[in-house]
Tab-separated table of C-alpha atoms and ligand atoms in Angstrom:
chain	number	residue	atom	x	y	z
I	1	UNK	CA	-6.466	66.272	-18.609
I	2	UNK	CA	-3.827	64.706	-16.749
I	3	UNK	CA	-0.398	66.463	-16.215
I	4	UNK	CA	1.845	63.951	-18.450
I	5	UNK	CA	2.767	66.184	-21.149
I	6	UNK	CA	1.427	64.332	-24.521
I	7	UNK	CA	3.506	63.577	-28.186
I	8	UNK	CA	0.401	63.274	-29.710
I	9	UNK	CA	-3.411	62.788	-28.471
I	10	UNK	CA	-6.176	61.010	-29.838
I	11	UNK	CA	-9.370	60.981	-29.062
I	12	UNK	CA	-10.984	57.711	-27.507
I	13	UNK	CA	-14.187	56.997	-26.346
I	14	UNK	CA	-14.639	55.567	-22.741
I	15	UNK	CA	-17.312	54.697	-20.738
I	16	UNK	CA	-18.095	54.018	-17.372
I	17	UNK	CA	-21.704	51.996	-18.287
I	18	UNK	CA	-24.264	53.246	-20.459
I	19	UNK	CA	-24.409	56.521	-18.511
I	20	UNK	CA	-21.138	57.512	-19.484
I	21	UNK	CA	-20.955	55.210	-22.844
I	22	UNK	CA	-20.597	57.974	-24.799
I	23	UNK	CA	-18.357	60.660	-22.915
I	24	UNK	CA	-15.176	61.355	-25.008
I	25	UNK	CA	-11.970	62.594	-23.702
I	26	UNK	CA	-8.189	62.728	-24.902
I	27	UNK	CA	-6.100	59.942	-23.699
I	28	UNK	CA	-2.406	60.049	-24.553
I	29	UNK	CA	-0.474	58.009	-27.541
I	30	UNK	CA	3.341	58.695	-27.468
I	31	UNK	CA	4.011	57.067	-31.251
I	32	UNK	CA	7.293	56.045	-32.087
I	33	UNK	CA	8.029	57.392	-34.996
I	34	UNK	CA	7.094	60.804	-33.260
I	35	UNK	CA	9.304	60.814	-30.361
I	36	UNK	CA	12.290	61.581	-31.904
I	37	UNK	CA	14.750	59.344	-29.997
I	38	UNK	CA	16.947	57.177	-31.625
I	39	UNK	CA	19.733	54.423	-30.802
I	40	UNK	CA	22.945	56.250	-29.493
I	41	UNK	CA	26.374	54.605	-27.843
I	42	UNK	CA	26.103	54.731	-24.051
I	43	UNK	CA	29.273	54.129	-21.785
I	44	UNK	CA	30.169	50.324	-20.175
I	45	UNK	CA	28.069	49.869	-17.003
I	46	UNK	CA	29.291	50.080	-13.904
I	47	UNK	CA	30.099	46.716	-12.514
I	48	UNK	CA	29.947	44.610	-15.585
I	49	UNK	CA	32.254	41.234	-15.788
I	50	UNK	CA	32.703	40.090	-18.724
I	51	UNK	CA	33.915	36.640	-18.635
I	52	UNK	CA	37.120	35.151	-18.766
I	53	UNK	CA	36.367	32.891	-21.305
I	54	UNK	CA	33.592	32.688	-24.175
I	55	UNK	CA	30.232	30.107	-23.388
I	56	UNK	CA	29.995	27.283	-24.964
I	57	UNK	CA	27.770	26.455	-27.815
I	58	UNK	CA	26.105	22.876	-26.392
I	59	UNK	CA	24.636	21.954	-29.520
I	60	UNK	CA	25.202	22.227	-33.162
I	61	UNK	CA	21.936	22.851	-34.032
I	62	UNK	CA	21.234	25.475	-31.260
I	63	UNK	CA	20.175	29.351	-32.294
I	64	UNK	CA	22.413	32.174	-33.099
I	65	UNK	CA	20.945	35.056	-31.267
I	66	UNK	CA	22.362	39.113	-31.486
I	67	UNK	CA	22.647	41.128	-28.557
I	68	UNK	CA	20.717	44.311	-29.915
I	69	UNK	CA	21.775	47.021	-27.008
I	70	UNK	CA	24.923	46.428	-24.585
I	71	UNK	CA	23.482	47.804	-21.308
I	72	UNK	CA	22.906	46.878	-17.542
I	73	UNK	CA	20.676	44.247	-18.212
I	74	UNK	CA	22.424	42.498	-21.243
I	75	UNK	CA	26.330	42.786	-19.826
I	76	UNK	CA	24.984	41.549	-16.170
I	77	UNK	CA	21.775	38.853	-16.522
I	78	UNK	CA	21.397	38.346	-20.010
I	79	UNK	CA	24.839	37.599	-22.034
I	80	UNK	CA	26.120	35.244	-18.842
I	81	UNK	CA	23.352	33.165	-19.204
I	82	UNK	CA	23.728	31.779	-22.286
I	83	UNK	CA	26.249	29.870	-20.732
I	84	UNK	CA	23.435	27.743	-19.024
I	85	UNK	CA	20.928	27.333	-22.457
I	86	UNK	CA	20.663	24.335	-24.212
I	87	UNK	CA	20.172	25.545	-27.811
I	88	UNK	CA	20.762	29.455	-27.452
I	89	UNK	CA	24.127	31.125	-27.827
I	90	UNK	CA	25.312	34.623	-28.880
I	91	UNK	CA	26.523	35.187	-32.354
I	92	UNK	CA	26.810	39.025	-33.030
I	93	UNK	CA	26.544	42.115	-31.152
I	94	UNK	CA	25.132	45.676	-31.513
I	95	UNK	CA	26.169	49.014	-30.228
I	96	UNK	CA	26.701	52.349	-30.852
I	97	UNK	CA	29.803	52.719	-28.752
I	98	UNK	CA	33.152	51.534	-30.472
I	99	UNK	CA	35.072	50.550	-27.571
I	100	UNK	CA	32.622	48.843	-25.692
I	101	UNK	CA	31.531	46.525	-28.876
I	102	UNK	CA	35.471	45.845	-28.875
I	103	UNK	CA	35.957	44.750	-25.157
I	104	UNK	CA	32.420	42.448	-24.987
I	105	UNK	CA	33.260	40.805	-28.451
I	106	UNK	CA	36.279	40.254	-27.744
I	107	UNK	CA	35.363	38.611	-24.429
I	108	UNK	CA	32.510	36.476	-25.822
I	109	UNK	CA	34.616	35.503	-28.496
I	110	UNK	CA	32.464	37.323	-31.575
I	111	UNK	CA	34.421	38.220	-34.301
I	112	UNK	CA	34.725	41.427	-35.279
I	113	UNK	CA	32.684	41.004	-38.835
I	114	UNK	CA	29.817	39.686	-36.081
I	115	UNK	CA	29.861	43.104	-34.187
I	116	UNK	CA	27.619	45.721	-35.742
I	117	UNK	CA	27.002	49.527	-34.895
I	118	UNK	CA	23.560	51.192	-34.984
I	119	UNK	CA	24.571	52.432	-38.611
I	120	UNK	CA	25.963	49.005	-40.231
I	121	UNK	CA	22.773	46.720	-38.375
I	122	UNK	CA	21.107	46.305	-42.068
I	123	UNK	CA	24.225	44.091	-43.176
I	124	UNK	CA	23.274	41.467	-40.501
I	125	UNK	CA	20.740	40.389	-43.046
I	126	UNK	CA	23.485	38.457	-45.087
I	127	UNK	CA	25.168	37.132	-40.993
I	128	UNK	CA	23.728	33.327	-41.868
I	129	UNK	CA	24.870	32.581	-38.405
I	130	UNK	CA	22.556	35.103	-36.474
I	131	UNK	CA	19.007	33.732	-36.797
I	132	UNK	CA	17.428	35.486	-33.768
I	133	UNK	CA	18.021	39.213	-32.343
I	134	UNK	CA	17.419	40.158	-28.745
I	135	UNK	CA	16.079	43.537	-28.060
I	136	UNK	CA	17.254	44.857	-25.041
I	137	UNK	CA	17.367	48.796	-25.363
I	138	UNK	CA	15.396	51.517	-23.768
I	139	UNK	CA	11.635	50.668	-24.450
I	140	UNK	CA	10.846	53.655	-26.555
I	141	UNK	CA	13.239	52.064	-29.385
I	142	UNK	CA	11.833	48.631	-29.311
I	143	UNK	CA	9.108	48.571	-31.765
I	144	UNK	CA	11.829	50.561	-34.342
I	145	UNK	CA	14.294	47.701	-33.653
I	146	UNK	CA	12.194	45.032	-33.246
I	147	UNK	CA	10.908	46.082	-36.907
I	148	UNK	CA	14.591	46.455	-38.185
I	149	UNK	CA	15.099	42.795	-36.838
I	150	UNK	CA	12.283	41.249	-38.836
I	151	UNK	CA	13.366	43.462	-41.895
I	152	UNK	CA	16.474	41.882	-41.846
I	153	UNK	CA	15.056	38.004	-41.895
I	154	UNK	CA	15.698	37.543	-37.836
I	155	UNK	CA	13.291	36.204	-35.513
I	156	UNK	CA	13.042	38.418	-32.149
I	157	UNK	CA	13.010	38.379	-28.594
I	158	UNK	CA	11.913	42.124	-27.384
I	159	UNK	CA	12.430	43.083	-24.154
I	160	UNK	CA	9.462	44.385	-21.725
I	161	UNK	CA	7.575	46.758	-21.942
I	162	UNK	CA	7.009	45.395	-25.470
I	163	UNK	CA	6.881	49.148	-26.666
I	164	UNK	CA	4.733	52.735	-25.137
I	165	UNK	CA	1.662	52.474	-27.351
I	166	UNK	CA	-0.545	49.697	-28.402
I	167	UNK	CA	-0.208	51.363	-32.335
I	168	UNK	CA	3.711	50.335	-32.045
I	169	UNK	CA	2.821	46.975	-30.500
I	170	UNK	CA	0.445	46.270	-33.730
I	171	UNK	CA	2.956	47.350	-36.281
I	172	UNK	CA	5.915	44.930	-34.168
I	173	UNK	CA	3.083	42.418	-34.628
I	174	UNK	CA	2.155	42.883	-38.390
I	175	UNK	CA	6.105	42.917	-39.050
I	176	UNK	CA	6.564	39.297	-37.179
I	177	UNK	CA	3.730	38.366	-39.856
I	178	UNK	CA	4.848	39.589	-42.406
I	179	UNK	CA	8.392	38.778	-41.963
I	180	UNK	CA	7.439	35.024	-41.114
I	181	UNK	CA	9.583	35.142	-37.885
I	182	UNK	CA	8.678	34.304	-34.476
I	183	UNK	CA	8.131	37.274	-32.400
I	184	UNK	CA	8.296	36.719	-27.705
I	185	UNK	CA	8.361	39.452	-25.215
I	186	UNK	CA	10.638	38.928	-22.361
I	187	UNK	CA	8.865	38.158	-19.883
I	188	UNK	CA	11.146	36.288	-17.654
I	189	UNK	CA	8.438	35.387	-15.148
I	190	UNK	CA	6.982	32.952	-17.044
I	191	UNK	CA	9.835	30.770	-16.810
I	192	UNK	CA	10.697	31.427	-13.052
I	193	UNK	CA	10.024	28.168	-10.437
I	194	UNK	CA	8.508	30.402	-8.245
I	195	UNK	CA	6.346	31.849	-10.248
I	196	UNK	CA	5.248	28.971	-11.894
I	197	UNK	CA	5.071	27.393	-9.223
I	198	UNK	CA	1.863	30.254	-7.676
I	199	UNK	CA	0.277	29.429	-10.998
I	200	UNK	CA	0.136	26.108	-10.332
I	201	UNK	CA	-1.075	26.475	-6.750
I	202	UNK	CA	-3.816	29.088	-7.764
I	203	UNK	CA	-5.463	26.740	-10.625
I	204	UNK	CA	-5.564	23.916	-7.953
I	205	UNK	CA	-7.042	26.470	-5.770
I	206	UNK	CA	-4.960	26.479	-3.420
I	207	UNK	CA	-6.392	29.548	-1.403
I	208	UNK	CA	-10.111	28.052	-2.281
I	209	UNK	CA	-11.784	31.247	-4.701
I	210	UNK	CA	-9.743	34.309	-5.632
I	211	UNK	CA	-10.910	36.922	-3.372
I	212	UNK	CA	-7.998	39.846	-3.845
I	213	UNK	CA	-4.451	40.173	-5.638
I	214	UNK	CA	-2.501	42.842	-4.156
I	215	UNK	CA	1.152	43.642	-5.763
I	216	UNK	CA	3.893	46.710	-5.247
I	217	UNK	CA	6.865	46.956	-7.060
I	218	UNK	CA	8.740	50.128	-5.448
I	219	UNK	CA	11.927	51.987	-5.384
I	220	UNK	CA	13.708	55.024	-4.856
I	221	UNK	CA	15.302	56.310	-7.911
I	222	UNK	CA	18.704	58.608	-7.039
I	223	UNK	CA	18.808	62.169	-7.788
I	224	UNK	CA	18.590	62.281	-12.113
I	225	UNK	CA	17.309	63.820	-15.028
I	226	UNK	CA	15.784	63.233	-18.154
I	227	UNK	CA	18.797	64.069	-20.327
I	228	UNK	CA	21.000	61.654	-18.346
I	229	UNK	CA	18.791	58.351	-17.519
I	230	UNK	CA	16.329	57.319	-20.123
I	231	UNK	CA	14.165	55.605	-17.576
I	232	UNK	CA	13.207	59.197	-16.714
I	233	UNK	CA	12.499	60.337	-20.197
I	234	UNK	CA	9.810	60.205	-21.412
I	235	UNK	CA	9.892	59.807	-25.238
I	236	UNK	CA	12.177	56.626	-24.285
I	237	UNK	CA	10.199	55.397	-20.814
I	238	UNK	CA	6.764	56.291	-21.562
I	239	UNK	CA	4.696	57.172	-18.144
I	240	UNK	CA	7.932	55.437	-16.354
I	241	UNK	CA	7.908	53.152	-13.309
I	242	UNK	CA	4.831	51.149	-14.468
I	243	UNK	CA	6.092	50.353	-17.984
I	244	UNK	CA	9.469	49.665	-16.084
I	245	UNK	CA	8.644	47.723	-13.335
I	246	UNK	CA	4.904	47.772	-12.007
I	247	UNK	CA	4.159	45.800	-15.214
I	248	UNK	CA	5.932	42.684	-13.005
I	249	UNK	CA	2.784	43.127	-11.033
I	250	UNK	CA	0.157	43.841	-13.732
I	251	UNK	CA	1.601	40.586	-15.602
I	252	UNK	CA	1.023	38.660	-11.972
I	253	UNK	CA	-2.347	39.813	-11.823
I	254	UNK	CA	-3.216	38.176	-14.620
I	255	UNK	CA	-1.200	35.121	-15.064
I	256	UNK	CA	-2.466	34.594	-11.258
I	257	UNK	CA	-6.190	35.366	-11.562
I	258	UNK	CA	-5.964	33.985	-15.138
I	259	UNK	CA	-8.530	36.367	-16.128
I	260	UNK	CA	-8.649	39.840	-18.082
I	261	UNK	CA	-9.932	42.845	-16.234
I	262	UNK	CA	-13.571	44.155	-17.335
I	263	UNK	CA	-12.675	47.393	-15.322
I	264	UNK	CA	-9.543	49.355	-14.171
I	265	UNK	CA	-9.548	52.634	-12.377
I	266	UNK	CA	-6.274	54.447	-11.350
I	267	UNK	CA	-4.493	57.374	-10.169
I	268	UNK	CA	-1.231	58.646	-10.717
I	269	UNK	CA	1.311	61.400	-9.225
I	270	UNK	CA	3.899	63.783	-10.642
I	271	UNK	CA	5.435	66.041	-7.695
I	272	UNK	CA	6.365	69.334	-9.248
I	273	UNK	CA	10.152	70.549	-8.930
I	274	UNK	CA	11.544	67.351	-9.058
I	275	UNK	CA	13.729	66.780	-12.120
I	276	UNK	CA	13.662	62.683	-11.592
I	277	UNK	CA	9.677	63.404	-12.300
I	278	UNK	CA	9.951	66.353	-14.834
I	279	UNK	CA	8.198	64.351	-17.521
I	280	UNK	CA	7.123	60.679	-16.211
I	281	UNK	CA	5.241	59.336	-12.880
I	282	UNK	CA	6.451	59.119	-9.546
I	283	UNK	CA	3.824	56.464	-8.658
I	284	UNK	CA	0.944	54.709	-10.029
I	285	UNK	CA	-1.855	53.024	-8.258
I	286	UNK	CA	-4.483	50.882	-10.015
I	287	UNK	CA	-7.408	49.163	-9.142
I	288	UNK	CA	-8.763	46.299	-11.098
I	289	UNK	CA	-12.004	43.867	-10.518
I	290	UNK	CA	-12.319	40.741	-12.615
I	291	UNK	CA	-14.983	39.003	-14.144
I	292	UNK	CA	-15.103	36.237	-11.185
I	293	UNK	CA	-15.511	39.457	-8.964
I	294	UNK	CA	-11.821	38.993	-7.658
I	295	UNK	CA	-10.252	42.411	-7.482
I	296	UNK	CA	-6.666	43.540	-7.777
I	297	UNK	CA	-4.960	46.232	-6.414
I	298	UNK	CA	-1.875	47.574	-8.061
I	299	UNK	CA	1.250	49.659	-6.952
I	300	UNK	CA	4.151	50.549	-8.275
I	301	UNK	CA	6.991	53.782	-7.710
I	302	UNK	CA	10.132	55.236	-8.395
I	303	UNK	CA	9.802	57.145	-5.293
I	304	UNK	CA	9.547	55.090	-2.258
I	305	UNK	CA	11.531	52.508	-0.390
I	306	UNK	CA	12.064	48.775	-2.283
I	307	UNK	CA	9.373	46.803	-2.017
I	308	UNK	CA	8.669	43.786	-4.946
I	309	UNK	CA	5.977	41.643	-3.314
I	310	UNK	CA	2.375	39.519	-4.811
I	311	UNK	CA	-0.125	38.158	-2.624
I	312	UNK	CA	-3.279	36.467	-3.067
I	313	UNK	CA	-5.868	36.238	-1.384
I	314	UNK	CA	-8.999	33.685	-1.492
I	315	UNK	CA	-11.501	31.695	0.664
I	316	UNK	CA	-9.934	29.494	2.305
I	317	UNK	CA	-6.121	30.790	2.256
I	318	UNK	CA	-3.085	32.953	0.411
I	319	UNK	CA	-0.200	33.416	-1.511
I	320	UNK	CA	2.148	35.030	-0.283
I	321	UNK	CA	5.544	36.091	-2.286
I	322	UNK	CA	8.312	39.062	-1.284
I	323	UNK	CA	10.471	38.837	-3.076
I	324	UNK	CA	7.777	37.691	-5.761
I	325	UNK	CA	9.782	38.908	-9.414
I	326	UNK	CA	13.249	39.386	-8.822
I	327	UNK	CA	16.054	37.902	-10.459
I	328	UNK	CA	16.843	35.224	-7.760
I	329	UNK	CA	15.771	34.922	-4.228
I	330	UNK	CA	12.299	34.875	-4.261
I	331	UNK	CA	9.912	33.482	-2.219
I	332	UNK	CA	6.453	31.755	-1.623
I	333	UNK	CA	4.226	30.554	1.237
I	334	UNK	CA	1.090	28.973	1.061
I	335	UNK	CA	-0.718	29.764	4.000
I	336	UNK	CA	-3.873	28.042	4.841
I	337	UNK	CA	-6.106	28.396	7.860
I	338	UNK	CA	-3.067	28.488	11.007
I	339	UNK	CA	-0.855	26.625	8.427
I	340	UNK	CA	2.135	28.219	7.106
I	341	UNK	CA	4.473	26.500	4.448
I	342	UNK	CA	7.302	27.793	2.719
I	343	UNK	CA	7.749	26.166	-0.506
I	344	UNK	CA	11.366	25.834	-2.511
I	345	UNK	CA	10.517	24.938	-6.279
I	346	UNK	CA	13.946	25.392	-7.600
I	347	UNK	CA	16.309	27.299	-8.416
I	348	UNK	CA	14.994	31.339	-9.658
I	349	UNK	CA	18.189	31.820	-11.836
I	350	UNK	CA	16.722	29.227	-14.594
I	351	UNK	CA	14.391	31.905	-15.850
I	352	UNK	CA	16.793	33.611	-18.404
I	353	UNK	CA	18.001	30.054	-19.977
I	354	UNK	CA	14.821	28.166	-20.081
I	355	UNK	CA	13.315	31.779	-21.857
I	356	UNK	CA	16.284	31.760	-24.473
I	357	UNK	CA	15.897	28.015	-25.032
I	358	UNK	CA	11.800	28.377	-25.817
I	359	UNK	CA	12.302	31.107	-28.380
I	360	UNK	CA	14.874	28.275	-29.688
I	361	UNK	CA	12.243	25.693	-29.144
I	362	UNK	CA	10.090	27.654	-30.898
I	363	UNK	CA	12.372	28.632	-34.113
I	364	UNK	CA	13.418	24.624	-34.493
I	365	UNK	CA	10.574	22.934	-33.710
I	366	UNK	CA	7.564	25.553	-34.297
I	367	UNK	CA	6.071	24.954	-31.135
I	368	UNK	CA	3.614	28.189	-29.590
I	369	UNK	CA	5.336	30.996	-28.026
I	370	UNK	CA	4.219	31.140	-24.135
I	371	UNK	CA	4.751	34.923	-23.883
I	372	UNK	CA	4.087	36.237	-27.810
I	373	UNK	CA	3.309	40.074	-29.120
I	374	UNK	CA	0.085	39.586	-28.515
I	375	UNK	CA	0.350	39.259	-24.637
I	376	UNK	CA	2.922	42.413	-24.890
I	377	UNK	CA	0.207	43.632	-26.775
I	378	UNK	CA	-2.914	43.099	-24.591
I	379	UNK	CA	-0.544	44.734	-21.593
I	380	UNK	CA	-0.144	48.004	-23.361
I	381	UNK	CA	-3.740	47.945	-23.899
I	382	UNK	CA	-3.645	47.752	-20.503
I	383	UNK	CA	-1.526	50.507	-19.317
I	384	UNK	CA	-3.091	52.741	-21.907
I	385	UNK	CA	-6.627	51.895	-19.965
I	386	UNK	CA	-4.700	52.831	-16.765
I	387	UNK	CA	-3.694	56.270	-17.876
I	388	UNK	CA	-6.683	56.831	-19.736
I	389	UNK	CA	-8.849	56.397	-16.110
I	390	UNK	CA	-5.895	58.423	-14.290
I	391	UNK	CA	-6.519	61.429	-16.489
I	392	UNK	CA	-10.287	61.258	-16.674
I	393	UNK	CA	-10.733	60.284	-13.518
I	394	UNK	CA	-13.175	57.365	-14.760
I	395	UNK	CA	-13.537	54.009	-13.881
I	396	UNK	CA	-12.525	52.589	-17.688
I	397	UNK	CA	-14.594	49.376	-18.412
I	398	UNK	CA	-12.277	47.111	-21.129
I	399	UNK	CA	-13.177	43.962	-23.138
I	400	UNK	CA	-11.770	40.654	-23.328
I	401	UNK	CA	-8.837	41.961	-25.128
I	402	UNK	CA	-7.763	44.683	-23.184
I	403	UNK	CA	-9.145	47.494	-25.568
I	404	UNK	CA	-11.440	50.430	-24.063
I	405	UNK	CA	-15.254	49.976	-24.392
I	406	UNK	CA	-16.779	52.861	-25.922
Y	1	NAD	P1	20.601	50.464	-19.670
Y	1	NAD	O1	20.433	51.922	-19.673
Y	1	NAD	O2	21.554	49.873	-18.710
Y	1	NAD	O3	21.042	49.984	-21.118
Y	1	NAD	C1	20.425	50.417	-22.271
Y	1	NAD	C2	21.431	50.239	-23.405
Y	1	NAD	O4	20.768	50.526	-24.632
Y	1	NAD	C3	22.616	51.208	-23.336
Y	1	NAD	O5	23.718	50.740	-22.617
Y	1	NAD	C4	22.993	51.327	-24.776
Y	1	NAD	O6	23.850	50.253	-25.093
Y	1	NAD	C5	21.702	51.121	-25.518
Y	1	NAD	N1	21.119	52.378	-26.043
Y	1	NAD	C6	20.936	52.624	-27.355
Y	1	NAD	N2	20.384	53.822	-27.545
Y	1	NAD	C7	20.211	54.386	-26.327
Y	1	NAD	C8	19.694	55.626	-25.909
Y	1	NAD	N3	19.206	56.522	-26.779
Y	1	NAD	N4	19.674	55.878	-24.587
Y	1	NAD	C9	20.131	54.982	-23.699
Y	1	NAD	N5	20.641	53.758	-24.044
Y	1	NAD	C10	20.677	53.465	-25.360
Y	1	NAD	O7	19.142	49.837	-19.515
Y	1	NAD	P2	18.777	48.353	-19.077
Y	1	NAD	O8	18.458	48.324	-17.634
Y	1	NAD	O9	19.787	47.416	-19.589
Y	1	NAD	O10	17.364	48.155	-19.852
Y	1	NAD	C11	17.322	47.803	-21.216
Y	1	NAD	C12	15.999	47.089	-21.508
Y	1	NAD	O11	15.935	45.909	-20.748
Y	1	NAD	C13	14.749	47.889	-21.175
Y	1	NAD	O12	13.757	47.610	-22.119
Y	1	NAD	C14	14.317	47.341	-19.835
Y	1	NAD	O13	12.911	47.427	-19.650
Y	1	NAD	C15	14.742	45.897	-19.975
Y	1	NAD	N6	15.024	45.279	-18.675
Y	1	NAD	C16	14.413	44.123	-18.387
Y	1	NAD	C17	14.640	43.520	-17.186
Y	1	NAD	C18	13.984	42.219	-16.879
Y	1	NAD	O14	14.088	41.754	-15.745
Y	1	NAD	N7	13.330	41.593	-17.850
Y	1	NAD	C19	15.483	44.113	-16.251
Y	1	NAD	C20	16.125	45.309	-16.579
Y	1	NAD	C21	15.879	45.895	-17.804
């Protein structure tokens, strides 16, 4: 049994072949509904501008979307970059904090009947003028709010990871179907120059066959605790820096490779006495082999100095990117035999506008989400497989959709 403290356990079966196919152990499954944590008012930022004037709407037809959440993210990547989408712009706001809802609607220009709290969010139903909501609180609440979006006739953009357990995942999915409303995780990536850019390079095999994927997405987290930063709680962070950040490299594993893992093994560390690591990981490190035989190695931590890099590896040459995920100033060189190139495919800060205008694509014209539940869904799987093999201590062998084979 691993050391990560568990909501609730269920029992799974994995199996490492037919020699193990049967061995069952206790994995863990921190449910929503049984965390306890709930939406609360949290102080402005630190550093946040808020514009001097409102962003334009560009088009009449473009797509009302509310801010559910006013944190780091929203105030400093997300809200300024509606000014740059086509057919997205901000029409209501949600918070828990008074003052703060005041100040940013005041400075986007949302009227105060467009600002809701936590408490009033139900009566956003009848707001004609919000048809999308953007989920962009602390993961533990996004499958409750994602829910709440759809129950109110809004199609959503959740924010990654798309929740902590592949059970909330389902029910954000079954709620998007029921509801009729487009559901898209946030994965920014997928909209990035650079990164599309790799993609491109790899299915041209560019570095001949995929031989090796190796990513690290690393920091060192200040001194904290779990009652003052929910990205070391774990009822709203789940395991922690691999939900939070490492999933940057899981996602480029795949979308790289563009295969699924048939086996993951992994280990994980919690050092005792620390209160930044009372009750998630410090580091995770995961090991994956594809079907092809190509093999990826995985690291992420809250604990060491910043690194965010991807590299590929094949035949005949590699991929090299550091920064590989970041919000702008990434890089890529395509090296092959004593050739080095540096390529420039645009511009990094596109990749919050061009992933507000597909969800707006999507909503007009009904065309397929690139980044939908179901890929939020299939990572969960994932990271469920990679704590399930850090607590057992087993290689865990998956199938094509990311689930455990029993
Ligand atoms: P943050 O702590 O700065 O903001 C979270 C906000 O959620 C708070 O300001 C508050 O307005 C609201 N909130 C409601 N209930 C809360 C509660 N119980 N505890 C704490 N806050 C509560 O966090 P952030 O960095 O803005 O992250 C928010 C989300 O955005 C997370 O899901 C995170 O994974 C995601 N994110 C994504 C990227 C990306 O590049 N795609 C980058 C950063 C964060």
């Amino acid at each position: 049994m691993t050391d990560f403290e568990l909501t609730r356990r269920r029992l799974i079966q994995v199996g490492g072949g037919a020699a193990a196919a049967s061995l069952m152990v206790t994995a863990e499954s921190a449910l929503g509904q049984a965390r306890g944590v709930s939406a609360a008012g949290q102080p402005m930022p630190e550093g946040v501008e808020l514009p001097d004037a409102p962003p334009r709407q560009r088009r009449s037809d473009s797509v009302g979307f509310a801010i559910i959440g006013l944190g780091d993210y929203a105030l400093k990547q997300i809200m300024p970059r509606f000014d740059q989408s086509e057919r997205a712009h901000i029409a209501a706001l949600v918070s828990g904090n008074p003052r703060k809802l005041r100040e940013v609607g005041e400075a986007y220009g949302i009227p105060p009947e467009s600002r809701y709290s936590y408490d009033s969010f139900a009566d956003i139903a009848a707001d004609n003028g919000v048809e999308a909501a953007y989920v962009v609180l602390p993961s533990g609440l996004h499958a409750e709010w994602t829910e709440r979006a759809f129950a109110a006739g809004k199609h959503v953009m959740c924010e990654k990871p798309m929740a902590l357990s592949s059970e909330e995942c389902e029910r954000m999915i079954a709620a998007s179907n029921r509801a009729n409303r487009k559901l898209m995780i946030a994965y920014r990536c997928h909209f990035e120059p650079y990164n599309l850019k790799a993609v491109e390079l790899m299915e041209a095999e560019a570095v001949g066959d995929l031989r090796l994927i190796r990513t690290e997405h690393s920091y060192r987290m200040g001194p904290t605790t779990p009652a003052e930063n929910w990205r070391v709680s774990r009822a709203l962070a789940g395991g922690g820096p691999l939900e939070d950040y490492g999933i940057y490299g899981l996602q480029a594993a795949l979308y790289l490779s563009g295969e699924m893992p048939e086996r993951i093994s992994a280990a994980t560390h919690r050092p005792i006495g620390d209160q930044r690591f009372a009750e998630i990981f410090a580091h995770v490190s995961v090991q994956c082999r594809f079907p092809s035989g190509a093999a990826a190695h995985l690291v992420t931590s809250y604990d060491s100095a910043g690194l965010n890099m991807v590299e590929t590896r094949g035949t005949s040459g590699a991929l090299m990117m550091q920064p590989a995920t970041n919000y702008s100033g990434n890089t890529l060189t395509l090296e092959a035999g004593r050739e080095k190139h540096d390529l420039s495919p645009g511009n990094s800060n596109v990749q919050f506008a061009r992933q507000l205008d597909h969800l707006a694509d999507a909503i007009r014209g009904g065309t397929p989400i690139r980044t939908p539940g179901e890929m939020g869904l299939r990572d969960v799987r994932l990271i469920e497989a990679i704590y399930a093999s850090a607590a057992t201590g087993r290689t865990i062998m998956l199938n094509p959709d990311g689930t455990m084979r029993s």
